[in-house]
Coordinates of C-alpha atoms (C1' of nucleotides) in Angstrom, one line a residue:
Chain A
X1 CA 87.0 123.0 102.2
X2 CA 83.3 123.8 102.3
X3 CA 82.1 126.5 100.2
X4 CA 81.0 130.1 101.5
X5 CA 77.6 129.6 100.1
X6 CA 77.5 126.2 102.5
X7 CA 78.6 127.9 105.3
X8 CA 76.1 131.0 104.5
X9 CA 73.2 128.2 104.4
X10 CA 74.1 127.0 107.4
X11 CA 74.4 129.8 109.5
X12 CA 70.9 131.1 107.6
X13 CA 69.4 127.7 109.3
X14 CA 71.0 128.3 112.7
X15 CA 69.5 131.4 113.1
X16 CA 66.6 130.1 111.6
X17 CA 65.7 127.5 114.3
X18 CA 66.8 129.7 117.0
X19 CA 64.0 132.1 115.6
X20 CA 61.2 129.3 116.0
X21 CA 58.0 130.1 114.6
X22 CA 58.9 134.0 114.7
X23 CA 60.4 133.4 111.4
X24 CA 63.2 135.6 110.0
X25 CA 63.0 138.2 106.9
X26 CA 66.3 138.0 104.9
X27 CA 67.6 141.3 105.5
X28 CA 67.3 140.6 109.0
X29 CA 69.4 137.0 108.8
X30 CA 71.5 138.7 106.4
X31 CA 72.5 141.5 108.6
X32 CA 72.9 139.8 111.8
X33 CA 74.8 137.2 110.0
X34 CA 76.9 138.9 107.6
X35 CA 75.6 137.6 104.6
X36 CA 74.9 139.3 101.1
X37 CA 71.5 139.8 101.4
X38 CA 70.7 138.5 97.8
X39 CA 73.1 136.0 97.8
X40 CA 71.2 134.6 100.8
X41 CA 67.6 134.7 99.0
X42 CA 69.6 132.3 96.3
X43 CA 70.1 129.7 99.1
X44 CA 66.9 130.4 100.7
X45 CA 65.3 129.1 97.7
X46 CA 67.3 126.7 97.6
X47 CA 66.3 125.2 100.9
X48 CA 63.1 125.7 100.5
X49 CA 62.8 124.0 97.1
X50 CA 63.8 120.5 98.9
X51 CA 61.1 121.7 102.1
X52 CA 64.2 122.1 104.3
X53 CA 62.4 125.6 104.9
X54 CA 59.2 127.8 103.9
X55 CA 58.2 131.2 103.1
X56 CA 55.3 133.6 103.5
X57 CA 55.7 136.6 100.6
X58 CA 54.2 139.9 101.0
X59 CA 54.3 142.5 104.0
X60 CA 55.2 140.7 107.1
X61 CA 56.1 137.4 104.8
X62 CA 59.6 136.1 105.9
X63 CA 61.2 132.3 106.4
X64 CA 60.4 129.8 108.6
X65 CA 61.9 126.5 109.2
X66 CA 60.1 123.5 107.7
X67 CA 61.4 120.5 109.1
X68 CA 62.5 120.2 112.3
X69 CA 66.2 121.6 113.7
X70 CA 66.2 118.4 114.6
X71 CA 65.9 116.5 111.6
X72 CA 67.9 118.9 109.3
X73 CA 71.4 117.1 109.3
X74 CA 74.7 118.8 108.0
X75 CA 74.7 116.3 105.4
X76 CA 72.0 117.1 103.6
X77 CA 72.6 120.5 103.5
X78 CA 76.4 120.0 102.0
X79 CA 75.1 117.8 99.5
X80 CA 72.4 120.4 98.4
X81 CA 74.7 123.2 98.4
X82 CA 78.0 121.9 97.9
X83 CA 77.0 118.3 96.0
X84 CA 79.0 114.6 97.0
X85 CA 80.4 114.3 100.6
X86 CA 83.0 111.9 99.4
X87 CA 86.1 112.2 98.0
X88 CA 85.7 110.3 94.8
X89 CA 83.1 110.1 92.7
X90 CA 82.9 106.5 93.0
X91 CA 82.8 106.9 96.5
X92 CA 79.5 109.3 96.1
X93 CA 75.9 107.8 97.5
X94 CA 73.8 110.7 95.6
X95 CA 76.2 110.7 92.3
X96 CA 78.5 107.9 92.1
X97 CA 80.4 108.1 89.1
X98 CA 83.0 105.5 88.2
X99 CA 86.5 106.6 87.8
X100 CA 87.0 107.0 84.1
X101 CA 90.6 105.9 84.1
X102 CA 89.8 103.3 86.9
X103 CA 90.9 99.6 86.4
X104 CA 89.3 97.9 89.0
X105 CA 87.3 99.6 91.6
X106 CA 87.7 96.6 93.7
X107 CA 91.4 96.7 93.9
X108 CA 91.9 100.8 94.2
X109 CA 94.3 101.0 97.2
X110 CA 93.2 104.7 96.8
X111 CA 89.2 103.6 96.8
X112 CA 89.9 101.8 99.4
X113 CA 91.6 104.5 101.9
X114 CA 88.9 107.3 101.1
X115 CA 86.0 105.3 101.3
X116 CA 87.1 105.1 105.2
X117 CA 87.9 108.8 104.7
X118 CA 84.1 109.4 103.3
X119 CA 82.4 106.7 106.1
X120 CA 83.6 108.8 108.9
X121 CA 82.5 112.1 107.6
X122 CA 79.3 111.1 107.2
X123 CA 79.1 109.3 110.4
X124 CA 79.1 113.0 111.7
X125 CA 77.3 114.8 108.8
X126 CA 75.0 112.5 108.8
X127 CA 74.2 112.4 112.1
X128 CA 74.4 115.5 113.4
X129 CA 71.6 118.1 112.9
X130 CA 71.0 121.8 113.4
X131 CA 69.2 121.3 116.5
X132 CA 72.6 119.3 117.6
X133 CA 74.7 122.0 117.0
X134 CA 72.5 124.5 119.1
X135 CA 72.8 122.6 122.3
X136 CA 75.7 123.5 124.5
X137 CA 78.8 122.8 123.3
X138 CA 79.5 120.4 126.7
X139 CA 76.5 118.2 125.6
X140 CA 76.4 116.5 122.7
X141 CA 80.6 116.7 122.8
X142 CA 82.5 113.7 123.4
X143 CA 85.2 114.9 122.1
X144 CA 85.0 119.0 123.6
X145 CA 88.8 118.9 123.3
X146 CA 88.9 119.1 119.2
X147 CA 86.3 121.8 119.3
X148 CA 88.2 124.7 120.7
X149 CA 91.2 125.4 119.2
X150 CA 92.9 125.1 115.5
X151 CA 94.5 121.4 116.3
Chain B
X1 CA 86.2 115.8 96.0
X2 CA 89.9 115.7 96.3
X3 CA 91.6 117.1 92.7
X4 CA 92.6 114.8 89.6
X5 CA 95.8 115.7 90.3
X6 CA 96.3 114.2 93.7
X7 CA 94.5 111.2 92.5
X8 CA 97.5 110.9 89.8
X9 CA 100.5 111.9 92.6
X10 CA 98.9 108.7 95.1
X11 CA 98.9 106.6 92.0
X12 CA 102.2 107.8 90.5
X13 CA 103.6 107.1 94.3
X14 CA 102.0 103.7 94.4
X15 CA 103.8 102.6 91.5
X16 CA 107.1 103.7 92.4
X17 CA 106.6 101.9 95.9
X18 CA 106.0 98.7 93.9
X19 CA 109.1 99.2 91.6
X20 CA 111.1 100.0 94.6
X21 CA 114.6 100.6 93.7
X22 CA 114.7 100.1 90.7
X23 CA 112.8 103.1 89.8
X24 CA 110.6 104.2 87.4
X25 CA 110.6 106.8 84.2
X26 CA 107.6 109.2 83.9
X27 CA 106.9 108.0 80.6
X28 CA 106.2 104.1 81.9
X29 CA 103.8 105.6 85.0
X30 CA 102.4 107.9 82.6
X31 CA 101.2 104.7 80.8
X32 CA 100.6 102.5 83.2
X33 CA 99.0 104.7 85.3
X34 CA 96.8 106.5 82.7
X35 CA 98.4 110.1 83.5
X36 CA 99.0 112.5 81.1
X37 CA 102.9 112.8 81.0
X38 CA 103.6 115.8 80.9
X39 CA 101.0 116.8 83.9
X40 CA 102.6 114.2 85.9
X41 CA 106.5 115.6 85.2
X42 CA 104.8 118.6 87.3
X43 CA 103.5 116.2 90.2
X44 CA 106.9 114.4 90.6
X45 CA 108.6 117.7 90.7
X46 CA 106.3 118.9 93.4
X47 CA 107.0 115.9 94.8
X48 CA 110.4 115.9 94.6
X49 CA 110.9 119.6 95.9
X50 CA 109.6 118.4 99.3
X51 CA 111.6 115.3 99.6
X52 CA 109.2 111.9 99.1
X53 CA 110.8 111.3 95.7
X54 CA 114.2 111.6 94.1
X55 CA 115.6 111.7 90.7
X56 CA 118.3 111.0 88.4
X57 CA 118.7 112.5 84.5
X58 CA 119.6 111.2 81.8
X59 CA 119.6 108.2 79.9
X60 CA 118.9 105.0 82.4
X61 CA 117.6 108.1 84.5
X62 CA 114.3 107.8 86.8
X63 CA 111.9 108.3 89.8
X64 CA 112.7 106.5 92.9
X65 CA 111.3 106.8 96.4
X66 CA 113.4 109.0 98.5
X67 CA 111.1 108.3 102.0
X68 CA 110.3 104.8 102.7
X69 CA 106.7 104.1 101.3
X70 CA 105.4 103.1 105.0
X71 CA 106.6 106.8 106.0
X72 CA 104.4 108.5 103.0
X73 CA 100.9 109.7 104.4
X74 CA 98.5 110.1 102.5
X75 CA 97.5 113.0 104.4
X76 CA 101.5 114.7 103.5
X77 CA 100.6 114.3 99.5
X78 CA 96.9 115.3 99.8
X79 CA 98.3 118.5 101.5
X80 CA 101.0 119.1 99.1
X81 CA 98.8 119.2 96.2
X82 CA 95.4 120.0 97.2
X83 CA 96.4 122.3 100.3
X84 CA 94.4 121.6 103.8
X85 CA 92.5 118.8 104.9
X86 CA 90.4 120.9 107.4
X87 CA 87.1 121.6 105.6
X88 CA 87.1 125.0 107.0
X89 CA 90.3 127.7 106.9
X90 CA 89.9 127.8 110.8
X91 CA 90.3 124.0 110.9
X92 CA 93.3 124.5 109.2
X93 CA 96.7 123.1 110.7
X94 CA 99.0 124.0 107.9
X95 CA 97.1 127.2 106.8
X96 CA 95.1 128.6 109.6
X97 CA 93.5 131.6 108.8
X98 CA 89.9 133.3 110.6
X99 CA 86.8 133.1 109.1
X100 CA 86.6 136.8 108.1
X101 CA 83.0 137.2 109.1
X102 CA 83.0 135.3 112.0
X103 CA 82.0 136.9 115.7
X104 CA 83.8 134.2 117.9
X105 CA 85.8 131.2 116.9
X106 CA 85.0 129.4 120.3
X107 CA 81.3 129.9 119.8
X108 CA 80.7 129.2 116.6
X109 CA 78.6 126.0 116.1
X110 CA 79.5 125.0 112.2
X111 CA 82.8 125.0 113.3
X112 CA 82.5 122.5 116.3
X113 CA 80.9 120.3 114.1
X114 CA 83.4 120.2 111.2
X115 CA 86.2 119.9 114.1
X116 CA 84.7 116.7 114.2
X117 CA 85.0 116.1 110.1
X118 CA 88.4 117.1 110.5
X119 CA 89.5 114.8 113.5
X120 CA 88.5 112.0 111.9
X121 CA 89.9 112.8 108.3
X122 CA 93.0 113.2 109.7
X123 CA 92.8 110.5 111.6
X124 CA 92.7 108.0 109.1
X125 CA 94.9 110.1 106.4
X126 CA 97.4 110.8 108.5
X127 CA 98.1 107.6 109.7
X128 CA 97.2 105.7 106.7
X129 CA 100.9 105.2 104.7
X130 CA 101.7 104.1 100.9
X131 CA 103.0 101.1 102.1
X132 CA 99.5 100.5 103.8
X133 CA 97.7 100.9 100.8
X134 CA 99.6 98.1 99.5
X135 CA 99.4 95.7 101.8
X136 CA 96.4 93.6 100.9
X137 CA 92.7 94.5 101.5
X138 CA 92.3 92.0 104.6
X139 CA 95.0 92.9 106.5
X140 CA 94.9 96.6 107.5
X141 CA 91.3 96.6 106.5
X142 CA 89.4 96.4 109.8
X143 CA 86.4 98.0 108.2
X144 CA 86.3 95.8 104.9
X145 CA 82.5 96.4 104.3
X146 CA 83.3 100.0 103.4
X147 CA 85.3 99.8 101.1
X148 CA 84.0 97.4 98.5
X149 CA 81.1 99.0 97.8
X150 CA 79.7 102.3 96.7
X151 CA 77.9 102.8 100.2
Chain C
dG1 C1' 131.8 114.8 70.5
dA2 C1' 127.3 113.8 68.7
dC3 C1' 123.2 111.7 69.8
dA4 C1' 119.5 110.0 72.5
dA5 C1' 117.0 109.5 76.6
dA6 C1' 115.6 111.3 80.4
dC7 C1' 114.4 115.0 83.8
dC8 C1' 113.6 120.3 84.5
dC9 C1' 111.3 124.7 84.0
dT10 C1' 108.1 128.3 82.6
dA11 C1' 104.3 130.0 80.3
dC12 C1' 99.9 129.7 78.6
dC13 C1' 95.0 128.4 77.9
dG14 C1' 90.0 127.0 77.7
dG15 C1' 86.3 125.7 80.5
dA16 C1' 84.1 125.4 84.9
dT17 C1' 83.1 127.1 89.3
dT18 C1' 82.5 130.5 93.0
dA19 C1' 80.7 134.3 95.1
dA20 C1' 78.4 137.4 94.3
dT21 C1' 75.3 141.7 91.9
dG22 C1' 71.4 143.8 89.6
dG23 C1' 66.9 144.4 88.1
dA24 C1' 62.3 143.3 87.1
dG25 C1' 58.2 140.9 88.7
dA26 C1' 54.8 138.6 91.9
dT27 C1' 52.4 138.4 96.3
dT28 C1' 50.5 139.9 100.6
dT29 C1' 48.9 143.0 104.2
dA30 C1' 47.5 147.5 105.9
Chain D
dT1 C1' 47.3 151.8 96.4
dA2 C1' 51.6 151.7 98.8
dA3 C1' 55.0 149.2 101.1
dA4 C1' 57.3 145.2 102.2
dT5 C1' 58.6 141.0 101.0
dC6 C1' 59.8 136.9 98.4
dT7 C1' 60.9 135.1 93.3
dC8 C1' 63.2 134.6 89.2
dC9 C1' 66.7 135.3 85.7
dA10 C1' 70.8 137.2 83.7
dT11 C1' 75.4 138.8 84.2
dT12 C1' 80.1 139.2 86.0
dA13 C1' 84.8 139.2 87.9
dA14 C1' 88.0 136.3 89.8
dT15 C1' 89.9 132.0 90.6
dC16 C1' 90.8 127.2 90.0
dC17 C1' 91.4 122.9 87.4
dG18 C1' 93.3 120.0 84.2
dG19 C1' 95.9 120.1 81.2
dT20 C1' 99.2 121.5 76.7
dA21 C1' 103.4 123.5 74.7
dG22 C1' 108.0 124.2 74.1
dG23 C1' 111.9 124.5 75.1
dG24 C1' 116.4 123.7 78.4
dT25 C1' 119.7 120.8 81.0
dT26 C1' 121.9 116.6 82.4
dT27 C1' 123.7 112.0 81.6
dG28 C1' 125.2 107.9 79.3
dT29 C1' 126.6 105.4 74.9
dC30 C1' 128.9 104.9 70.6

DNA sequence: GACAAACCCTACCGGATTAATGGAGATTTA
DNA sequence: TAAATCTCCATTAATCCGGTAGGGTTTGTC
């Protein structure tokens, strides 16, 4: 499971690049999302520490994307927010971590099953960005029948 | 991250699918497998409760493998001791529940993207077997390059 | 029938994480 | 200067994780 605050960021960056270059205070993302306002001003720093987004302070200040909805992925937004993607430590790109009571990595069956596990995740996290998950849900859907109900 | 704990019941199951019928006690996986003892009594009775293993008390008692290993998933034990897969409550197949704050399910964009994440976990969890995870690397490995390093 | 080896069950516990909340301060514009 | 806004830091309540502890019950052997 991905955590609330992931979820919050998300959404915050959604509405965010739907906004454009309006730019969105945080009470107003925070109401028409349904997020605690200050909760939300943690993850907008957050986000704007690693220039995902900016900020103008003062009357009429608010958020703004930074990078493109287009080249904002999921991924990098998990892994700020919510840390490793994969399933093991020693499975982690951005904090791999051997397994302390590991024998051999190369002969983990279990390794060996969840890197497959982590690959395939990513291939979507990875690839998909915010500007992605804006378009229709017809277009960029190969797989539409997945997307609608609880499987 | 899956949890320590499912890490130990994969690895305790593992072992008991090489020892095959002639069993094991908790005390030699505990050692063999690096698994406090006493945490991993719990784990074998969780899974014993729902059937994958079986026991007998006493002295010359044991652990055995009550389903054949190539009918374990290693989605069944991941959901047995770490609860669902689905990276988000609505994903969920064995514990659907609505976001709370969410306007509409079929609309929401976060979740057609983690449909995705889920499709594929389950895809290769779900299909991917104890006995699989034994067999050697080459042979059910179609993605080798994966799996041998830390990606 | 005593003993030992094994599984079975319940309770507890310390530390970390999660999801916030609260308040004071800095900055910008009118 | 007032108002609106972002910024920073501290605190907290609840939950989860990874165990530990201490018995109790069953089975086989001598």
């Amino acid at each position: 499971m991905i955590s609330q605050k992931a979820k919050y960021a998300l959404r915050a960056l959604l509405a965010l690049a739907r906004a454009g270059d309006r730019g969105l205070v945080t009470a107003e993302i925070a109401e028409t999302q349904t997020i605690p306002r200050k909760f939300l001003e943690q993850i907008l720093l957050d986000l704007k520490r690693v220039g995902i987004v900016h900020s103008r302070r003062g009357k009429f200040g608010g958020y703004y994307l930074l990078k493109p909805a287009d080249n904002i992925t999921f991924g990098e937004v998990l892994r700020l927010i919510d840390g490793p993607i994969a399933p093991l430590p020693c499975l982690s790109r951005i904090a791999y971590r051997r397994c302390d009571d590991c024998r051999s990595e190369q002969n983990c069956e279990i390794r060996r099953v969840f890197a497959h596990v982590a690959q395939s995740a990513r291939d979507v996290l990875d690839r998909t960005t915010i500007a992605d998950a804006l378009t229709s849900p017809g277009k960029a859907e190969a797989l539409a029948d997945y997307s609608t109900q609880p499987a």
